[in-house]
Tab-separated table of C-alpha atoms and ligand atoms in Angstrom:
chain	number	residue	atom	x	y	z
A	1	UNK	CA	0.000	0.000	0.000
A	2	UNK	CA	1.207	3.372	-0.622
A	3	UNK	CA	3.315	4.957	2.290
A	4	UNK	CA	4.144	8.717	2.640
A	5	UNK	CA	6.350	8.875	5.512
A	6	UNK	CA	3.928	8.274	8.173
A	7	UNK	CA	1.204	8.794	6.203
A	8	UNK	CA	-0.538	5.632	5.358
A	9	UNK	CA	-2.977	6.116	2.125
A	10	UNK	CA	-6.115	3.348	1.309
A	11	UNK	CA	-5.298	3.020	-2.376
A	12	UNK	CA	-2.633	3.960	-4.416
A	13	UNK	CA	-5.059	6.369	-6.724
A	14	UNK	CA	-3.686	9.747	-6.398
A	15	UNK	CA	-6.235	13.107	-8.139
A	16	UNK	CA	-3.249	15.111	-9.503
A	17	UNK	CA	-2.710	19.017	-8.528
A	18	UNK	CA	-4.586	21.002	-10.800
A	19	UNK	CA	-4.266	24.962	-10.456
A	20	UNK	CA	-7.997	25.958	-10.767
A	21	UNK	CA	-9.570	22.981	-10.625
A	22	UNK	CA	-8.560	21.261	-7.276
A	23	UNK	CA	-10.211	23.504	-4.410
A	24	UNK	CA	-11.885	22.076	-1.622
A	25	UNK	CA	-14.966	22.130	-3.446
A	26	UNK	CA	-13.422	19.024	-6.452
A	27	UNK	CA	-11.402	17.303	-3.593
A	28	UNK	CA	-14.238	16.280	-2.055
A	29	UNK	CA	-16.250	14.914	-4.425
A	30	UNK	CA	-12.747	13.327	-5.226
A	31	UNK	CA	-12.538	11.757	-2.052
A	32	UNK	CA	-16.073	10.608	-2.166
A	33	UNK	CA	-15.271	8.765	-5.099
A	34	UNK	CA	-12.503	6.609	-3.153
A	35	UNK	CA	-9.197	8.502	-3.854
A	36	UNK	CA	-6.649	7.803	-1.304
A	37	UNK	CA	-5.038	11.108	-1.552
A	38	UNK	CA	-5.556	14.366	-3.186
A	39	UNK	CA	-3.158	16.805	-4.163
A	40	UNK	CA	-4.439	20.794	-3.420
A	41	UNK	CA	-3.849	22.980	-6.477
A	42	UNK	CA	-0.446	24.726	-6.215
A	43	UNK	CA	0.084	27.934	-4.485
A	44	UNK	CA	2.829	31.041	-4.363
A	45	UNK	CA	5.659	30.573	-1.581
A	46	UNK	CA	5.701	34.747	-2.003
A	47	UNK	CA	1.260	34.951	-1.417
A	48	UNK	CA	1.628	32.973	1.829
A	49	UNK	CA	4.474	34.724	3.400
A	50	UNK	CA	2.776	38.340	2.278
A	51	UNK	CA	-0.412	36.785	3.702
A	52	UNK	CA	-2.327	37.430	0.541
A	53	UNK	CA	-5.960	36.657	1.669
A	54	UNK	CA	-6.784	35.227	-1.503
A	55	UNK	CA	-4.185	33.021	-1.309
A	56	UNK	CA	-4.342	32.196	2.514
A	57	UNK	CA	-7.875	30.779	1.509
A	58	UNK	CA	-6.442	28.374	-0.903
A	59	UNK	CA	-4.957	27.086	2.033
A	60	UNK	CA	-7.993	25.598	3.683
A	61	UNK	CA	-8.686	22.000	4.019
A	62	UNK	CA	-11.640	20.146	5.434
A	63	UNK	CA	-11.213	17.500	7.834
A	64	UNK	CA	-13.028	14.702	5.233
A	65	UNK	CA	-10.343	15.663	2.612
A	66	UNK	CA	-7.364	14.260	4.437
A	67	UNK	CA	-5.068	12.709	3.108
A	68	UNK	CA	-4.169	15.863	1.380
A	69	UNK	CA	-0.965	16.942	-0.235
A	70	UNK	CA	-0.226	20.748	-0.469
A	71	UNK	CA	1.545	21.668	-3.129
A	72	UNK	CA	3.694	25.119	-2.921
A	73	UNK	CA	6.065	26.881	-5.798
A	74	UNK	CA	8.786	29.389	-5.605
A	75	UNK	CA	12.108	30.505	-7.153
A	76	UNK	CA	13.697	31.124	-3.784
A	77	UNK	CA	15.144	29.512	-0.810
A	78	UNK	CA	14.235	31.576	2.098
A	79	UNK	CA	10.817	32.419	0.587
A	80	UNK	CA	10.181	28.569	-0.203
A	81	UNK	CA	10.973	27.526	3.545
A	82	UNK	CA	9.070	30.873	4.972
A	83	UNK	CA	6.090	29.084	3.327
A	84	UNK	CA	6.411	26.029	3.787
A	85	UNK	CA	6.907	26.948	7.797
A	86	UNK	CA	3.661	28.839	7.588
A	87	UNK	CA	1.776	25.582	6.115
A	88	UNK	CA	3.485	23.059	8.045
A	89	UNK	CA	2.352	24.889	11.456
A	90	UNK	CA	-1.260	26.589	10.023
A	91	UNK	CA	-2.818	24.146	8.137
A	92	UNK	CA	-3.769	20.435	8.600
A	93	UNK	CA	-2.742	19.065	5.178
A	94	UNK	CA	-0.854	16.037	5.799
A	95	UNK	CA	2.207	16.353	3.024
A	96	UNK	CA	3.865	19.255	1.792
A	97	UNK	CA	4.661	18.729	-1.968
A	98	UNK	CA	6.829	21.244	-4.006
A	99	UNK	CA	6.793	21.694	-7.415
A	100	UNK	CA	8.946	20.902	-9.829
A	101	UNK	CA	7.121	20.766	-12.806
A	102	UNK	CA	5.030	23.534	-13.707
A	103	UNK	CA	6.395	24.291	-17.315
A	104	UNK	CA	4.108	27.993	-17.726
A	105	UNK	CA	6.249	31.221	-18.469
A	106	UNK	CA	5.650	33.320	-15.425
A	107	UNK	CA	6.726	30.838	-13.239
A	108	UNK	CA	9.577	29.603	-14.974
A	109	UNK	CA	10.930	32.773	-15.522
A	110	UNK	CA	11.128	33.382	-11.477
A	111	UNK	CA	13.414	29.931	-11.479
A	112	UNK	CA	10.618	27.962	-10.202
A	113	UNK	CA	8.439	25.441	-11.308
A	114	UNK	CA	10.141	22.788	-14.127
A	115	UNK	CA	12.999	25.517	-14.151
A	116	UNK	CA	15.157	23.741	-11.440
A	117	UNK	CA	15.058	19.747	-13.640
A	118	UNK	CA	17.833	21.216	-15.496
A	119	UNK	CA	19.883	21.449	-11.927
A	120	UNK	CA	19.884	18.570	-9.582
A	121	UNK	CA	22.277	20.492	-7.358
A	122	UNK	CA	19.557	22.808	-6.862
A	123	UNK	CA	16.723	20.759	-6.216
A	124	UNK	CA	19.146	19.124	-3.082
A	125	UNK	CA	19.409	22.245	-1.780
A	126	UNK	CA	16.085	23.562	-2.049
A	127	UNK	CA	14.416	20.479	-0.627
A	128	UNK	CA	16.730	19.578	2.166
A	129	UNK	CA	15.769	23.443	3.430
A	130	UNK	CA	12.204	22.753	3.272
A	131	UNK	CA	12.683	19.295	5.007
A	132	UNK	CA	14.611	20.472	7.779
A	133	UNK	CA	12.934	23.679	8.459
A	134	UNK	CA	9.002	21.562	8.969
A	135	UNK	CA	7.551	18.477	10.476
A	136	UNK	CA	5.493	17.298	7.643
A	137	UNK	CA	6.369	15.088	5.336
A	138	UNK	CA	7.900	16.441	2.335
A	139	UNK	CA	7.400	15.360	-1.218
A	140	UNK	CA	8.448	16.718	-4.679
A	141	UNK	CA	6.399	16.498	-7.887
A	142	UNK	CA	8.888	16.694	-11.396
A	143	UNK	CA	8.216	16.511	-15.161
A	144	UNK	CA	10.581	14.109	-16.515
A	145	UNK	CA	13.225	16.770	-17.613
A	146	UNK	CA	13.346	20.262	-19.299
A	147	UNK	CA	13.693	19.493	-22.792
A	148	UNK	CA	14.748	15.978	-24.627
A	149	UNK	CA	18.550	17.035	-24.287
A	150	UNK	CA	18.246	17.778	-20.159
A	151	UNK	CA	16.191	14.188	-18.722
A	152	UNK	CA	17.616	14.057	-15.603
A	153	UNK	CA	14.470	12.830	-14.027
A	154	UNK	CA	16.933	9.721	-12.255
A	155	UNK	CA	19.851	12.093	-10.777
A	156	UNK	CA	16.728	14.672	-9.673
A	157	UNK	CA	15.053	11.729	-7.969
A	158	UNK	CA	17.956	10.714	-6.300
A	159	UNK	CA	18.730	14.218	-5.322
A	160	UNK	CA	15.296	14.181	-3.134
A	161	UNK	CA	15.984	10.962	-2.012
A	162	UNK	CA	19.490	12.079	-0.380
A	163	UNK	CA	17.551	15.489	0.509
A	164	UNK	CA	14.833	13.681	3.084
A	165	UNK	CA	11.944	13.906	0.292
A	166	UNK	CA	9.329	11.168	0.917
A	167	UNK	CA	8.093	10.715	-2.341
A	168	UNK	CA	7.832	11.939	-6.072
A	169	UNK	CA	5.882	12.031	-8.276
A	170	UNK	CA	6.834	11.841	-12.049
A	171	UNK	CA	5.295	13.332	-15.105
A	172	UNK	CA	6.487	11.195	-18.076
A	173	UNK	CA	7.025	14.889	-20.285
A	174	UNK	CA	9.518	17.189	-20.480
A	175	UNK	CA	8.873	21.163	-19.881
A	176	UNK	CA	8.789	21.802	-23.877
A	177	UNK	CA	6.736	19.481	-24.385
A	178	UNK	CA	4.207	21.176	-22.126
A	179	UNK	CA	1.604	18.720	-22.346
A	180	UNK	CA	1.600	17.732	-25.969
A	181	UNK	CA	3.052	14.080	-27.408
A	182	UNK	CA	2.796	10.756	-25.143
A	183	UNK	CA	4.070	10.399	-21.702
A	184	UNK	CA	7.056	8.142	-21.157
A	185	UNK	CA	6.411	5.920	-18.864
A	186	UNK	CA	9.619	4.257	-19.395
A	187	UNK	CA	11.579	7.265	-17.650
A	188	UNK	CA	8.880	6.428	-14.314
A	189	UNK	CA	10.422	2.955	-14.559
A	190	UNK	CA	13.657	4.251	-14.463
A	191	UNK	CA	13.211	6.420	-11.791
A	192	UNK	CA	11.616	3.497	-9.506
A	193	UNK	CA	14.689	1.323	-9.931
A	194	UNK	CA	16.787	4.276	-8.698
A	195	UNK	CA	15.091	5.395	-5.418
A	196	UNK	CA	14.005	3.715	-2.460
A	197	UNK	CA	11.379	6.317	-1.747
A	198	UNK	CA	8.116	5.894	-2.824
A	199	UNK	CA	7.169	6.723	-6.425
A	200	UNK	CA	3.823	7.710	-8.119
A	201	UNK	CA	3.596	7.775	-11.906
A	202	UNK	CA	2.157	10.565	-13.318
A	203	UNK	CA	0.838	11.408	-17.417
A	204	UNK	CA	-2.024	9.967	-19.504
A	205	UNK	CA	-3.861	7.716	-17.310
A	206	UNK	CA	-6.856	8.054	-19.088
A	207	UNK	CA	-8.578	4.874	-17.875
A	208	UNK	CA	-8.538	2.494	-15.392
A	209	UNK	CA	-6.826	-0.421	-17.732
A	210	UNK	CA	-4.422	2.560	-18.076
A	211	UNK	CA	-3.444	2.687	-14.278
A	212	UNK	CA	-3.468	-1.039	-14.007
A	213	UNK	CA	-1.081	-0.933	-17.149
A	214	UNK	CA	0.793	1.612	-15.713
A	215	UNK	CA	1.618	0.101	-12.363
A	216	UNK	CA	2.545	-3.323	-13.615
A	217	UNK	CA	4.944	-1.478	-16.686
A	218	UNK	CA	6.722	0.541	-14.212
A	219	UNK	CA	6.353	-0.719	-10.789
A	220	UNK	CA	5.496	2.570	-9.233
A	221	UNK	CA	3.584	2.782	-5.781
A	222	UNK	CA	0.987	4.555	-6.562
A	223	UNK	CA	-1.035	6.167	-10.132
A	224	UNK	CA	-1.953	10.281	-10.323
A	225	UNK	CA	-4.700	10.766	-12.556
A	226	UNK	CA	-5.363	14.411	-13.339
A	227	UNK	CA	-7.067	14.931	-16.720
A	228	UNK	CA	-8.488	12.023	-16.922
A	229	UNK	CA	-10.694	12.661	-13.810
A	230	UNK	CA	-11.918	16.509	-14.947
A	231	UNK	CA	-15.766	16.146	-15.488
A	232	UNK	CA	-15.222	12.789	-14.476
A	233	UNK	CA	-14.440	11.607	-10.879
A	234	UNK	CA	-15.923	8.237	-10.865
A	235	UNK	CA	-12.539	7.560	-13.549
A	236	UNK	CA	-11.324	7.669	-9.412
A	237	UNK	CA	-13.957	5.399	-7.852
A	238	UNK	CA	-13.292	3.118	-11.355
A	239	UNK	CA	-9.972	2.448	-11.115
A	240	UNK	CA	-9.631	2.011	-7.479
A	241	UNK	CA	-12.276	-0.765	-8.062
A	242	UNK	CA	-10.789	-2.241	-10.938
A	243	UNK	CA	-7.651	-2.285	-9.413
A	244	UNK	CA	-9.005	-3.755	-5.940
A	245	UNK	CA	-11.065	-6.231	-8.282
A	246	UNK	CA	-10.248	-6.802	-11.907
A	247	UNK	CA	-13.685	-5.699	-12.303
A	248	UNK	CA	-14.376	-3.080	-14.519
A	249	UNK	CA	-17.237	-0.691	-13.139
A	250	UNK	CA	-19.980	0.748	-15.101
A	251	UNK	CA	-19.587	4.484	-16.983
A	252	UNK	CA	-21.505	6.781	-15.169
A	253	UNK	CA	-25.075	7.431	-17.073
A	254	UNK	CA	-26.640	10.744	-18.029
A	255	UNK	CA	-28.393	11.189	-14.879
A	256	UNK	CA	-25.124	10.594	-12.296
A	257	UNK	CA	-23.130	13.143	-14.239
A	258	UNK	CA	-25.902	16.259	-14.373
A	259	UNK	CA	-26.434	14.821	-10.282
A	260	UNK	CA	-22.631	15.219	-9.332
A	261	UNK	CA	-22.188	18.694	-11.796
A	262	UNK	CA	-24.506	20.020	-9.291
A	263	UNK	CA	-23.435	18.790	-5.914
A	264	UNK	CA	-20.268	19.866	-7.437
A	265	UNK	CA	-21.403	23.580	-8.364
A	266	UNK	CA	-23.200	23.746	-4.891
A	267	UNK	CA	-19.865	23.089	-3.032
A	268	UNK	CA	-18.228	25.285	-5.226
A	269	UNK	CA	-20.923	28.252	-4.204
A	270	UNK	CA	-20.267	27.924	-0.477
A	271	UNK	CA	-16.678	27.815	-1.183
A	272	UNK	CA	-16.589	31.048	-3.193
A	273	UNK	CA	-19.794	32.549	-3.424
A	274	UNK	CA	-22.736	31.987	-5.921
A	275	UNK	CA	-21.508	34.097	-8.704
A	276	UNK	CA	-17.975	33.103	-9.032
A	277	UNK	CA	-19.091	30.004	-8.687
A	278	UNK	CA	-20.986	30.060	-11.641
A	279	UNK	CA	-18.253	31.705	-14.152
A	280	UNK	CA	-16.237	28.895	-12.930
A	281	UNK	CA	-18.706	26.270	-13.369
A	282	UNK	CA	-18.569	26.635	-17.088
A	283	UNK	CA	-15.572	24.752	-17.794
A	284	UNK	CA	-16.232	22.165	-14.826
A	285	UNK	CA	-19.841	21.512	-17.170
A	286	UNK	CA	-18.011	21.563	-20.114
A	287	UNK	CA	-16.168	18.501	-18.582
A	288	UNK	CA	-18.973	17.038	-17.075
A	289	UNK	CA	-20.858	17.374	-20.270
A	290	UNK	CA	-18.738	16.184	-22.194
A	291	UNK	CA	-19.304	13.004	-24.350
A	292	UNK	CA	-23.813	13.890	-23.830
A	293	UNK	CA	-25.961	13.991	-26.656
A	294	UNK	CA	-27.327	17.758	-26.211
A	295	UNK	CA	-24.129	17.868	-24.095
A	296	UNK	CA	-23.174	20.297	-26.369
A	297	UNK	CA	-26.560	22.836	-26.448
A	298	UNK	CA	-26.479	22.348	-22.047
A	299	UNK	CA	-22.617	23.424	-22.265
A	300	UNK	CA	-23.638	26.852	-24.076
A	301	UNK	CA	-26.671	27.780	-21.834
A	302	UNK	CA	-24.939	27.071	-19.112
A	303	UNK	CA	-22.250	29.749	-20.583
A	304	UNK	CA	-24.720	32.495	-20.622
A	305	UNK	CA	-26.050	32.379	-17.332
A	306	UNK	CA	-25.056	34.772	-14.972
A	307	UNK	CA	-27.067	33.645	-11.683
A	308	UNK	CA	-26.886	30.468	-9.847
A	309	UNK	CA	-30.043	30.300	-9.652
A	310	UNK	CA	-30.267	30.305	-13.854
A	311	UNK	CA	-27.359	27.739	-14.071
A	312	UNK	CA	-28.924	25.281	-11.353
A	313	UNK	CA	-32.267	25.789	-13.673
A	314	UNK	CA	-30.458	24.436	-16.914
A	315	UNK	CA	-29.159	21.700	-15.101
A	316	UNK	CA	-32.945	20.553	-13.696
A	317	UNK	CA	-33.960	21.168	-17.452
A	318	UNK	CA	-31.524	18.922	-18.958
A	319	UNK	CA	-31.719	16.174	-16.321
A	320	UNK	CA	-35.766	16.019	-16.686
A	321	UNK	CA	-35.264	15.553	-20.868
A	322	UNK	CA	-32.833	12.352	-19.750
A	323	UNK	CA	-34.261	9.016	-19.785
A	324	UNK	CA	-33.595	6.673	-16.727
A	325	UNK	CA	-31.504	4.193	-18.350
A	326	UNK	CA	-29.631	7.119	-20.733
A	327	UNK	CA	-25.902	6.579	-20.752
A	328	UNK	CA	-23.167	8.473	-21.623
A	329	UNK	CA	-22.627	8.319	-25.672
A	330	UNK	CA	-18.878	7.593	-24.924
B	401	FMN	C1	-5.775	22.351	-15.599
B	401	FMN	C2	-4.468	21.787	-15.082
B	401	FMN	C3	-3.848	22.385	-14.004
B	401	FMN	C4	-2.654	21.856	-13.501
B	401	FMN	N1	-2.093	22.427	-12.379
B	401	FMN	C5	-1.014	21.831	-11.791
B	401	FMN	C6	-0.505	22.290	-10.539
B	401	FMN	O1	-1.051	23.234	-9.917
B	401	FMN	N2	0.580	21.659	-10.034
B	401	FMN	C7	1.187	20.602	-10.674
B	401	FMN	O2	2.181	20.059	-10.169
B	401	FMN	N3	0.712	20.134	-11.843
B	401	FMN	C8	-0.366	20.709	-12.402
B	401	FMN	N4	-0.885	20.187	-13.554
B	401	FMN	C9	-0.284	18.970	-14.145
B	401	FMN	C10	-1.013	17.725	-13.644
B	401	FMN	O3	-0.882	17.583	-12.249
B	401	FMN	C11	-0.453	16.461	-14.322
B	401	FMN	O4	0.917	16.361	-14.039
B	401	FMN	C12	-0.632	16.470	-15.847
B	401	FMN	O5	-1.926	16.917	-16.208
B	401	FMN	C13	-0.371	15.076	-16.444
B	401	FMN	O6	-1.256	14.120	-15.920
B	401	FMN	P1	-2.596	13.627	-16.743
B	401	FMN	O7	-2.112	13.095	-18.057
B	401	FMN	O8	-3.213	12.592	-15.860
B	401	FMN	O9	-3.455	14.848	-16.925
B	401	FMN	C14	-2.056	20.719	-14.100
B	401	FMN	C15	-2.679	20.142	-15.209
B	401	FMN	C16	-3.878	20.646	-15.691
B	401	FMN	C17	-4.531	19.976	-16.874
């Protein structure tokens, strides 16, 4: 079973860090649907230690979500440890996970993010700060290198093994490839046979045969699904049964996925307020929609509303046209 330190998770099914999509309000249903952890959406070492409120509210976790990994970025030392202090003694996420992977401009440019693969040096110091300045567990999360000429995902592994990380988690891509082309899984195979810490495989896990696939190709200790479970969290509650099993569960029909949208959009409201809620609800129902006949026509009305009230309205529309037994088209 997958081990964090002392953290003990109940499957090895991991909902990857997503920056706008994994708030309090996704990690729960998340959890519902049987994931053994769940990753927060990353956050700005320099917000926390400037107490930015909007940030200091991305900080929040509910009791029900834990296990929970907290994922920080930064560019430097002193502000990385100041907030990773503030999170290891304010918050009661289990892990503290740094990032190592994000391959967007404006954080690569500060040195942070995917920036430090090209310098395993780096990521020793930078991690063996963090671990020695907090109590929690510390993890790191990498792409698989900056470019096809700099894959040092093995000497970067090894470099938060020797540091006192207690896991990471690989992304089978390199920072230029942002997230087009295939993930190598290969390199996660490589990395396991270097480390003794735990690692979780990370990149195009699309289904559950995928994760099965993936864990018996590479050996790692536990799967992180991220796109594959947008719109779509019983891909979570799937492949922890199918890999618990062999059995392959059901798709979710018509019904379960306009049911879950709204329990979704309704946690989302008390999270951050009806109408930014709502704006953000649009891509969530894009996701959830996806794949429905009239999935498309539900997708744009739920674009023009501008009340939760209207957008909780098209939802009770739609769901009264389904028919009991309608499934998903896909
Ligand atoms: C919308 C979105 C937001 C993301 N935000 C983060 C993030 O905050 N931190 C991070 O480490 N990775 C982030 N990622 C990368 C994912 O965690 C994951 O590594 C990547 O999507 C590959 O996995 P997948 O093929 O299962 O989607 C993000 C990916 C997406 C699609």
């Amino acid at each position: 079973m997958l081990k964090i330190g002392p953290i003990e998770m109940k499957n090895q099914v991991i909902l990857a860090p997503m920056a706008g999509v994994c708030n309090t309000a996704f990690r729960l249903i998340a959890k519902r649907f049987g994931a053994g952890l769940v990753c927060a959406e990353m956050v700005a070492d320099r917000g926390i230690i400037h107490h930015n409120q909007r940030t200091l509210d991305m900080l929040y976790v509910d009791e029900r979500e834990r296990p929970l990994s907290l994922q920080i970025f930064g560019g430097s030392r002193e502000t990385l440890v100041q907030a990773a202090k503030y999170v290891d003694k304010n918050t009661n996420a289990d892990i503290i996970d740094i990032n190592m992977g994000c391959p967007v401009p404006k954080v690569t440019k500060c040195d942070a993010g995917s920036r430090w693969l090209l310098d395993p040096d780096k990521i020793y110091e930078m991690v063996a700060a963090v671990v020695d300045a907090v109590d929690k567990p510390v993890t790191v999360k990498m792409r698989k290198g900056w470019d096809d000429d700099h894959i040092y995902a093995v000497r970067n592994a090894q470099a938060v093994e020797r540091a006192g990380g207690q896991a990471v988690a690989v992304h089978g891509r390199t920072r230029v490839q942002m997230y087009e082309g295939v993930a190598d899984w290969d390199i996660i195979r490589q990395v396991k046979e270097s480390v003794g810490i735990p690692v979780i495989g990370n990149g195009d896990v699309r289904t559950p045969v995928d994760a099965k696939r993936m864990l018996d190709e590479t050996g790692v200790d536990g799967v992180m699904i991220g796109r594959g479970a947008l719109g779509n969290p019983w891909m979570l509650y799937r492949t922890v049964k199918y890999l618990e099993s062999g059995v392959l569960p059901p798709e979710p029909t018509a019904k379960e996925k306009v049911d879950v949208c709204r329990i979704h959009f309704d946690q989302l409201s008390k999270l951050k307020g009806e109408h930014i809620a709502s704006m953000e609800m649009r891509k969530h129902a894009a996701w959830y929609m996806k794949g429905l006949s009239c999935g498309n026509e539900v997708r744009k009305r739920i674009n023009q509303c501008e009340t939760g009230e209207e957008l909780r309205q098209v939802l009770i529309d739609f769901r009264e046209t389904l028919q009991p037994e309608a499934a998903p088209t896909v």
